[in-house]
PDB file of C-alpha atoms in Angstrom:
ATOM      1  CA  UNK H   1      13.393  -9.954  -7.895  1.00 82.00           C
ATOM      2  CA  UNK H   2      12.949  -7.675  -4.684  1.00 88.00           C
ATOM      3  CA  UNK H   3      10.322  -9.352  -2.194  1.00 93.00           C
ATOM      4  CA  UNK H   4       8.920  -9.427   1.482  1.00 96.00           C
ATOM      5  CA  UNK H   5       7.890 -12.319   3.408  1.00 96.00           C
ATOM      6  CA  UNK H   6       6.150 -11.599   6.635  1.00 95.00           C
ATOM      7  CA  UNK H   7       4.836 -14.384   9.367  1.00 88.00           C
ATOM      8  CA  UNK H   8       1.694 -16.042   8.492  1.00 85.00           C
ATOM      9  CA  UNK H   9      -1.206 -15.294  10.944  1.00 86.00           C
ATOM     10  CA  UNK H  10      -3.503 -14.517  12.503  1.00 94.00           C
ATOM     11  CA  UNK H  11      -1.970 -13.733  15.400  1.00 96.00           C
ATOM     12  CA  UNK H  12      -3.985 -13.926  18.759  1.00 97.00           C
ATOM     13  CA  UNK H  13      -2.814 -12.372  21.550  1.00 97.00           C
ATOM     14  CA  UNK H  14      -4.318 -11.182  25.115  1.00 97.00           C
ATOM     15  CA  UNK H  15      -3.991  -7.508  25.898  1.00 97.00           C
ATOM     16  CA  UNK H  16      -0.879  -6.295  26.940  1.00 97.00           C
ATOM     17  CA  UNK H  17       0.883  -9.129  25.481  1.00 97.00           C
ATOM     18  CA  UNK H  18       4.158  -8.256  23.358  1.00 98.00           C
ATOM     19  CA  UNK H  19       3.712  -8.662  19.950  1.00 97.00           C
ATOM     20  CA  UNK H  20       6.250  -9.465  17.064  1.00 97.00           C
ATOM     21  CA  UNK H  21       5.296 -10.092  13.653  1.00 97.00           C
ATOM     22  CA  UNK H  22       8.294 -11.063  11.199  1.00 97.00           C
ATOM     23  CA  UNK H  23       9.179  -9.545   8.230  1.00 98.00           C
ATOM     24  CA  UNK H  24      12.291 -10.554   5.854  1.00 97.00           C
ATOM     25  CA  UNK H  25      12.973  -9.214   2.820  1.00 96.00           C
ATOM     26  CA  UNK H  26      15.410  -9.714  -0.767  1.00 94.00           C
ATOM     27  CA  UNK H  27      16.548  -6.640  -2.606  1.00 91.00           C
ATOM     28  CA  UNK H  28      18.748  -5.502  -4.669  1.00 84.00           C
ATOM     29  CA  UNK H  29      20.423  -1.927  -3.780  1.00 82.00           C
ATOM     30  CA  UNK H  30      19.024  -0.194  -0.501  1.00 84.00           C
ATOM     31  CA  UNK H  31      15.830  -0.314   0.123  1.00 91.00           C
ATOM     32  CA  UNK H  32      13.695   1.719   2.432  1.00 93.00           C
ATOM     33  CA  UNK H  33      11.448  -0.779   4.057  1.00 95.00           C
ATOM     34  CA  UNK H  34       7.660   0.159   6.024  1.00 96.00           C
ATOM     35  CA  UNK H  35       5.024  -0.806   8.206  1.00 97.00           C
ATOM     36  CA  UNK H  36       1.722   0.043   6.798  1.00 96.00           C
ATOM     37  CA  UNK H  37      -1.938  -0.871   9.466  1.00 96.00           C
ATOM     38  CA  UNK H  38      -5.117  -1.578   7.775  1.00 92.00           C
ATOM     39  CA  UNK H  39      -8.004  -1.305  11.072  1.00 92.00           C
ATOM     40  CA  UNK H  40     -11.346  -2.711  10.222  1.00 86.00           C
ATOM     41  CA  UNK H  41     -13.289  -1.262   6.996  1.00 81.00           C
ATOM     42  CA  UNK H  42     -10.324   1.770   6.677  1.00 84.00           C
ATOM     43  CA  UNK H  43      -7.463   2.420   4.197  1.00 86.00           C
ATOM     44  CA  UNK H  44      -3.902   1.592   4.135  1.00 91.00           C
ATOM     45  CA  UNK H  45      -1.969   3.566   7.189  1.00 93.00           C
ATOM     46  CA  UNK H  46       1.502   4.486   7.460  1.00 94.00           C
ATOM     47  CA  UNK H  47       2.756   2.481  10.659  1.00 97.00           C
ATOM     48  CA  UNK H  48       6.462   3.599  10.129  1.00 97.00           C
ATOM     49  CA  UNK H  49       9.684   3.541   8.303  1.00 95.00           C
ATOM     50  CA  UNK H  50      12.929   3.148   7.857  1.00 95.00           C
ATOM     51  CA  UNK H  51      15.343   4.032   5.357  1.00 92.00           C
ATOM     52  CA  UNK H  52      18.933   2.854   6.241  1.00 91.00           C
ATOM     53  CA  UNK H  53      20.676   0.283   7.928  1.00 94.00           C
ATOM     54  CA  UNK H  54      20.233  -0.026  11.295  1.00 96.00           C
ATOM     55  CA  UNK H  55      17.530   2.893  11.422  1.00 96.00           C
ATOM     56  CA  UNK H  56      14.546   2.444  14.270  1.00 97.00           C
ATOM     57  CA  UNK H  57      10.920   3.035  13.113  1.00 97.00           C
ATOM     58  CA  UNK H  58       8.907   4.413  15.961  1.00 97.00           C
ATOM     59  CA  UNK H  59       5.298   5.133  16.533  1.00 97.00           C
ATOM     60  CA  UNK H  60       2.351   4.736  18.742  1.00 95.00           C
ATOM     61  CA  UNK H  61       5.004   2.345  21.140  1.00 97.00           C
ATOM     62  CA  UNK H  62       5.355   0.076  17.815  1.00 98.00           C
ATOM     63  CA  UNK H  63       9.152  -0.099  16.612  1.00 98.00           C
ATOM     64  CA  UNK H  64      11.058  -1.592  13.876  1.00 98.00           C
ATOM     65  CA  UNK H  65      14.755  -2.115  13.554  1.00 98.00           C
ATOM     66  CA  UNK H  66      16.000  -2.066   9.673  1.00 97.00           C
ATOM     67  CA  UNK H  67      18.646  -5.021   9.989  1.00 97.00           C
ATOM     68  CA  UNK H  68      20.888  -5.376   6.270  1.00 94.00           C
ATOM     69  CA  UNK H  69      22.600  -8.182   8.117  1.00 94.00           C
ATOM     70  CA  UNK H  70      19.809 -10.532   8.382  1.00 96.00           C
ATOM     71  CA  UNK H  71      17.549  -8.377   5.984  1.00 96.00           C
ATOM     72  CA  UNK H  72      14.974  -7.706   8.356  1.00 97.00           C
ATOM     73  CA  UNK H  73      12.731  -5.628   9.919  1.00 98.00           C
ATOM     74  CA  UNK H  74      10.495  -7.268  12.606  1.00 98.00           C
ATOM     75  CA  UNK H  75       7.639  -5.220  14.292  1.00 98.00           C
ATOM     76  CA  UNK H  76       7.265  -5.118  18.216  1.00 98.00           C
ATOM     77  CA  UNK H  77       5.039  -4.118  20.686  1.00 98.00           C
ATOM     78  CA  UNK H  78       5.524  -4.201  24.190  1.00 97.00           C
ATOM     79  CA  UNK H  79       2.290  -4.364  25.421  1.00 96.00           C
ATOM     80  CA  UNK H  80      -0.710  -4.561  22.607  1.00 97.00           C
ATOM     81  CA  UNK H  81      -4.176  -2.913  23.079  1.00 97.00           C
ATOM     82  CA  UNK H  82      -7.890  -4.421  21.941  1.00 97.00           C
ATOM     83  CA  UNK H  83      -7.491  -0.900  19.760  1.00 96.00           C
ATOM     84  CA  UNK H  84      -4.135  -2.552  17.789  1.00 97.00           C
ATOM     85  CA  UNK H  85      -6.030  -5.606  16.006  1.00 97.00           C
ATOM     86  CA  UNK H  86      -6.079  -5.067  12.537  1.00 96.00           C
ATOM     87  CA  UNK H  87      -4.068  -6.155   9.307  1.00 95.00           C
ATOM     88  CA  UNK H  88       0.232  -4.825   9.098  1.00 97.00           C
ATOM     89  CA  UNK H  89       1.663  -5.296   5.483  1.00 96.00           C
ATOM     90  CA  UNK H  90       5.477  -5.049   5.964  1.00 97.00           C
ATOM     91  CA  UNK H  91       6.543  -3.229   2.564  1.00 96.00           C
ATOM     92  CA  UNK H  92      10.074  -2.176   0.964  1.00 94.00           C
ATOM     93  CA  UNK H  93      10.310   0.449  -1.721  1.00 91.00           C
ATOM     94  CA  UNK H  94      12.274  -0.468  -4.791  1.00 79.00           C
ATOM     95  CA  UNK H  95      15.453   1.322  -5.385  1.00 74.00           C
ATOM     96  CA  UNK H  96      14.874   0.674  -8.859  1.00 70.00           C
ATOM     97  CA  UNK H  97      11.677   2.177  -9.312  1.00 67.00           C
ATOM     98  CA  UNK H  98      10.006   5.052  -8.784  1.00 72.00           C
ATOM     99  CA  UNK H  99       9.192   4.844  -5.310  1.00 80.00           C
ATOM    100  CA  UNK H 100       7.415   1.738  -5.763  1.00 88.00           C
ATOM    101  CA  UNK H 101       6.068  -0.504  -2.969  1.00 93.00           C
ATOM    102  CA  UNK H 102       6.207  -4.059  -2.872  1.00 93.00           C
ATOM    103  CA  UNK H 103       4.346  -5.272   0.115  1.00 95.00           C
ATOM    104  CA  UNK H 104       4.043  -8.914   2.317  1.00 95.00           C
ATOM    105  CA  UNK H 105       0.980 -11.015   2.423  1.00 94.00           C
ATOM    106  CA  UNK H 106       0.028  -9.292   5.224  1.00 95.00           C
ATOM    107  CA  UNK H 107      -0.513 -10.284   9.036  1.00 96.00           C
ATOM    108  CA  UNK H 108      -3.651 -10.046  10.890  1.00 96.00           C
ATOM    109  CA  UNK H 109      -3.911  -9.733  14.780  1.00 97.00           C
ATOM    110  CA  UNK H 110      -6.726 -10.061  16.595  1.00 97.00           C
ATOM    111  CA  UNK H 111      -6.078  -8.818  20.615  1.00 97.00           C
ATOM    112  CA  UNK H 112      -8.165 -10.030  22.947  1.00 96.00           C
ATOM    113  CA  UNK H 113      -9.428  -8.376  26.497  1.00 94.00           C
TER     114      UNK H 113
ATOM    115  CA  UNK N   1      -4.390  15.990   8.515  1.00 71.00           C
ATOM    116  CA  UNK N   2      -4.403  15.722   4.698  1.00 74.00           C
ATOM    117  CA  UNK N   3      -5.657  12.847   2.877  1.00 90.00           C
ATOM    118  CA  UNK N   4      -6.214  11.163  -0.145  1.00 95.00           C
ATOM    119  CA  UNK N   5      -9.853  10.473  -0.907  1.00 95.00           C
ATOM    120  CA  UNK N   6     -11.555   7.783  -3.550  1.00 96.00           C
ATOM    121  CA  UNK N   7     -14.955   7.370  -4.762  1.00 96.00           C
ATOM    122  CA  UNK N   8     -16.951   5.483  -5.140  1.00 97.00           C
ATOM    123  CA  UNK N   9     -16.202   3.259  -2.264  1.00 95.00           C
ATOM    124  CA  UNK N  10     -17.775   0.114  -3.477  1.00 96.00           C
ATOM    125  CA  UNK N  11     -18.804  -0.648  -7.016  1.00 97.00           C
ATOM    126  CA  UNK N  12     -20.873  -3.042  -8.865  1.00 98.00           C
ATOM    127  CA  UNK N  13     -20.313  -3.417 -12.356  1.00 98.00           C
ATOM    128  CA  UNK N  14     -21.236  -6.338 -15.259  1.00 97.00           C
ATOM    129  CA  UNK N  15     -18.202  -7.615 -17.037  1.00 97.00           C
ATOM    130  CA  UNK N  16     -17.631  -6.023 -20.268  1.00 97.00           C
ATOM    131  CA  UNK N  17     -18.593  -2.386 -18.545  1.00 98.00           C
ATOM    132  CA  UNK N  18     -16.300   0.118 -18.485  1.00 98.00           C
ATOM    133  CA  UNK N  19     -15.230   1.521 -15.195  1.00 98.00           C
ATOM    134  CA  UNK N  20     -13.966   4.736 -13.804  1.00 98.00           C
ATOM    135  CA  UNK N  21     -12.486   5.167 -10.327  1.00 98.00           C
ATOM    136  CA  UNK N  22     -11.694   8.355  -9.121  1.00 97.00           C
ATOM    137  CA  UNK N  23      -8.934  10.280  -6.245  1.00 97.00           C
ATOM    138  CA  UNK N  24      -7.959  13.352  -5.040  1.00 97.00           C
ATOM    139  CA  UNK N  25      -4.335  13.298  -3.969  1.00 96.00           C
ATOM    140  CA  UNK N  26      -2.724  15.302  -1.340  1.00 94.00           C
ATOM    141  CA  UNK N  27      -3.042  18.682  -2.837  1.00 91.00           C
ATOM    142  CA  UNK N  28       1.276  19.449  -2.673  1.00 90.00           C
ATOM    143  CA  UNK N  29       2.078  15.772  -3.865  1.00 93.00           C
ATOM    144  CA  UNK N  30       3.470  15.428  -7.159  1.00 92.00           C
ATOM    145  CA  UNK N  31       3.612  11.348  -7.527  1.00 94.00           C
ATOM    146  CA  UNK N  32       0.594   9.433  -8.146  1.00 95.00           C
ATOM    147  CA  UNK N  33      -0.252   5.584  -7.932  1.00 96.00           C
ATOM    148  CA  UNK N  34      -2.502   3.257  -8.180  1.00 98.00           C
ATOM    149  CA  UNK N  35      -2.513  -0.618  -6.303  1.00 97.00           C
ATOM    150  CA  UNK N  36      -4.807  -3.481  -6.117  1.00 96.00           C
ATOM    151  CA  UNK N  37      -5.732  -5.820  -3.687  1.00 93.00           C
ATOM    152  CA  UNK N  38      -7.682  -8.895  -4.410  1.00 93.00           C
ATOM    153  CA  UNK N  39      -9.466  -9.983  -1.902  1.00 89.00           C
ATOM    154  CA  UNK N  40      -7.190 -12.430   0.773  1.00 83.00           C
ATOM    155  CA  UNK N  41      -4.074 -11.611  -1.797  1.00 87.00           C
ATOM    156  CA  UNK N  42      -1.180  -9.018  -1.665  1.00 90.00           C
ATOM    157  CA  UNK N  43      -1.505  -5.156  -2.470  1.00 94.00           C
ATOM    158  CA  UNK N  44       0.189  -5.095  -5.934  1.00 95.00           C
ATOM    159  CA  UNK N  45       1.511  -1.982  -7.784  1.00 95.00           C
ATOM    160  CA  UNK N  46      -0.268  -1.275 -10.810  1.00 97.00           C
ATOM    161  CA  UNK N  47       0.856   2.161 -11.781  1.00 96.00           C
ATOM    162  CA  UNK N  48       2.843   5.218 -10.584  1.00 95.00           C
ATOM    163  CA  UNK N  49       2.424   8.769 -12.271  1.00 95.00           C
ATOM    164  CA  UNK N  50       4.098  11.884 -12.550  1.00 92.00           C
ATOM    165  CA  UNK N  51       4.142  14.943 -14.579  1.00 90.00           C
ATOM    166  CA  UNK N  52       0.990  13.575 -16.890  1.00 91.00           C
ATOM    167  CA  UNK N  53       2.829  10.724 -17.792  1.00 93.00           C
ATOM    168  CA  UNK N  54       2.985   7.038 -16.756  1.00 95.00           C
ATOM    169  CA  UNK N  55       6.622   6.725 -14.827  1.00 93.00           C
ATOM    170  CA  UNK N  56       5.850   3.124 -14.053  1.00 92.00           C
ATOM    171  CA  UNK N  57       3.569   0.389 -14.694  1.00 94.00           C
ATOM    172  CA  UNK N  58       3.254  -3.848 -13.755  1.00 94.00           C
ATOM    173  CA  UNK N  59       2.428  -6.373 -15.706  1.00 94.00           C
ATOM    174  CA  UNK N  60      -0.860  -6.265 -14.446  1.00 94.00           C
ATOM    175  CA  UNK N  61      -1.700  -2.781 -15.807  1.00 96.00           C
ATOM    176  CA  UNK N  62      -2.600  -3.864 -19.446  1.00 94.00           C
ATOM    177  CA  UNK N  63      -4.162  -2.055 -22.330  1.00 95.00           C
ATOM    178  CA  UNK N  64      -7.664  -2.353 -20.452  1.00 96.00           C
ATOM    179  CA  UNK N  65      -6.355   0.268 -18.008  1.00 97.00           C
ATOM    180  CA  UNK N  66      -5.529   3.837 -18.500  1.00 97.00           C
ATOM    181  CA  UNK N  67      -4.714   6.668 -15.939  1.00 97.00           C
ATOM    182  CA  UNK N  68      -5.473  10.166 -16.668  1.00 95.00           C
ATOM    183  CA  UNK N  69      -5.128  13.260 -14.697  1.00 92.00           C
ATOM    184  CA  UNK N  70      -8.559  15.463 -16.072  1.00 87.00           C
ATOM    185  CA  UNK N  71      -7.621  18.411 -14.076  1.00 87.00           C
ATOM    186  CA  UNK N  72      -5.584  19.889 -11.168  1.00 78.00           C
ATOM    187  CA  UNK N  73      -7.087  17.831  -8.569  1.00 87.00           C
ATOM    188  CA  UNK N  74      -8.453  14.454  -9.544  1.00 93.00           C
ATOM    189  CA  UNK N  75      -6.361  11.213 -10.548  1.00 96.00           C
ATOM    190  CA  UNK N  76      -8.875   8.707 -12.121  1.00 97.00           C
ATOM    191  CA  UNK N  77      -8.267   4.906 -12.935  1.00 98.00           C
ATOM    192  CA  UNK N  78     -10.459   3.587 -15.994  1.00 98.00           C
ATOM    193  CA  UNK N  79     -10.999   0.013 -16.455  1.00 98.00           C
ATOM    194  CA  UNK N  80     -12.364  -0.391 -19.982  1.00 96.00           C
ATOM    195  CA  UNK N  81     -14.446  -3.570 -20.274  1.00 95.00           C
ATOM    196  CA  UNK N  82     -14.106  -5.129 -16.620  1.00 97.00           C
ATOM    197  CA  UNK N  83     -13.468  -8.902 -16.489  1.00 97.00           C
ATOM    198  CA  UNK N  84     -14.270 -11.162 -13.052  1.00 97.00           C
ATOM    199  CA  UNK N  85     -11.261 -11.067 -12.732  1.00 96.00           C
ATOM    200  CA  UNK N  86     -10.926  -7.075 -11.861  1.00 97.00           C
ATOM    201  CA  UNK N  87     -13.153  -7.613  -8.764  1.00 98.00           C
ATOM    202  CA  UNK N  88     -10.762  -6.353  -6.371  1.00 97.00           C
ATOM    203  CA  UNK N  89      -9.976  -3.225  -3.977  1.00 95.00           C
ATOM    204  CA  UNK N  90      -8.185  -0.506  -5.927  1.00 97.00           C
ATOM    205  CA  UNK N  91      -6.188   1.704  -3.794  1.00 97.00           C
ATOM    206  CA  UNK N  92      -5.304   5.027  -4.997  1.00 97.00           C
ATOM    207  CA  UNK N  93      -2.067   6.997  -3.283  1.00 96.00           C
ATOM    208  CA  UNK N  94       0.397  10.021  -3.254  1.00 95.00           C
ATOM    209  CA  UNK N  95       3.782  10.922  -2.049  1.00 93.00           C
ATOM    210  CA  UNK N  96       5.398  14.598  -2.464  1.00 91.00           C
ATOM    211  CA  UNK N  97       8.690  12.625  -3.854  1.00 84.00           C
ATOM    212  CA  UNK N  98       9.228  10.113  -6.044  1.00 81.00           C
ATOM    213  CA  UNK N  99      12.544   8.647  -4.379  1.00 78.00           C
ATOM    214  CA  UNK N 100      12.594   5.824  -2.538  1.00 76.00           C
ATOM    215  CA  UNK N 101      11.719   6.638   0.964  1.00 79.00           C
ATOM    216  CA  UNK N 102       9.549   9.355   0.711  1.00 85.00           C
ATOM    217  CA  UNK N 103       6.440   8.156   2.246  1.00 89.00           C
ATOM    218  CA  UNK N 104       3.200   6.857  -0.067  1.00 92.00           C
ATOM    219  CA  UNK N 105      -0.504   8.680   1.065  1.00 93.00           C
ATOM    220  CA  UNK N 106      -2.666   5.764   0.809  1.00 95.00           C
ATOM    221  CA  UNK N 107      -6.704   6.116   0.355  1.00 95.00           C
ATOM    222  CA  UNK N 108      -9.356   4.409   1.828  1.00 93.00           C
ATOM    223  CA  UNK N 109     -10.300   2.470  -1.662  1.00 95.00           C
ATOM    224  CA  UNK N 110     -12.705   1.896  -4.008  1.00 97.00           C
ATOM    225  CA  UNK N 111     -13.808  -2.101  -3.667  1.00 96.00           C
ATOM    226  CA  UNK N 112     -14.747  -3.242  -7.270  1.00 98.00           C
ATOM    227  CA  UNK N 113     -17.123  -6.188  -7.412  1.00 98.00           C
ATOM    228  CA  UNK N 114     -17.705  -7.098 -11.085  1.00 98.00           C
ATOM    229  CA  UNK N 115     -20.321  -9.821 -11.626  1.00 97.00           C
TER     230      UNK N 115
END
């Protein structure tokens, strides 16, 4: 069945670091595939999203590059902010379903001053 | 910017109690869902909903939960006699679409303790 497997954290970094946080996934058909943020005591948050090959997410300097070839779609930041820890749940939407999500475990980073 | 809202935010409840959480959806959104996370585990899907009618449900969505849409505005979850098992954050969500793609609305969630 369609799944997402992201990088186990936490991840610790030092501000201004560059982050990536992994994300592979299996489907069937094509996909759309997402990066959803959960901050601190708050809701899911769309990140960003892609929904064809080789499509770049952008948002708040966070990017994602939707690879078929390796079925990927690893998030980056160039240089991450105290204000960036939280939870991101890499997520794909079925093609066979109704717009369904099926999300990763989720990674947490924590960024340090 | 528009937003889906959920009450309550946190609930206690005994097992065996019946349970009603409730959402407003983006007003101009026409698909509705509900997901589940337990604590430390994955969101799941439970259900998606359109046009007063279940479009989609998991596994997990048994007979002990229903989805109704009352009126024009709310989207309510009812989980009829909770089990420990329930305890879990319950995530209520809308998209204008229902293709894949079209970006989910997710709300802040209702966390469910059952004891």
């Amino acid at each position: 069945g369609n799944s997402v497997t992201q990088m186990e954290g936490p991840v610790t970094l030092s501000e201004e670091a560059f982050l990536t946080i992994n994300c592979t996934y299996t489907a069937t058909g094509y996909p759309s595939l997402f990066w959803y943020v959960q901050y601190p005591g708050e809701g899911l948050q769309l990140l960003l999203k892609a929904t064809k090959a080789d499509d770049k997410g952008s948002n708040k300097g966070f990017e994602a590059t939707y690879r078929k070839e390796t079925t990927s779609f690893h998030l980056e930041k160039g240089s991450v902010q105290v204000s960036d820890s939280a939870v991101y749940f890499c997520a794909l939407s079925d093609p066979g379903g109704y717009n369904k999500l099926i999300f990763g475990a989720g990674t947490r980073l924590a960024v340090h001053p | 910017e528009p937003e889906v809202t959920q009450t309550p935010s946190h609930q206690v409840t005994q097992m065996g109690q019946e349970v009603i959480l409730r959402c407003v959806p983006i007003s101009n959104h026409l698909y509705f869902y509900w997901y589940r996370q337990i604590l430390g585990q994955k969101v799941e899907f439970l259900v998606s909903f359109y046009n007063n009618e279940i479009s989609e449900k998991s596994e997990i969505f048994d007979d002990q939960f229903s989805v109704e849409r009352p009126d024009g505005s709310n989207f309510t979850l009812k989980i009829r006699s909770t089990k420990l098992e329930d305890s879990a954050m319950y995530f209520c969500a809308s998209s204008e679409r229902g293709f894949t793609g079209n970006t989910i609305y997710f709300g802040e969630g209702s966390w469910l303790t059952v004891v």
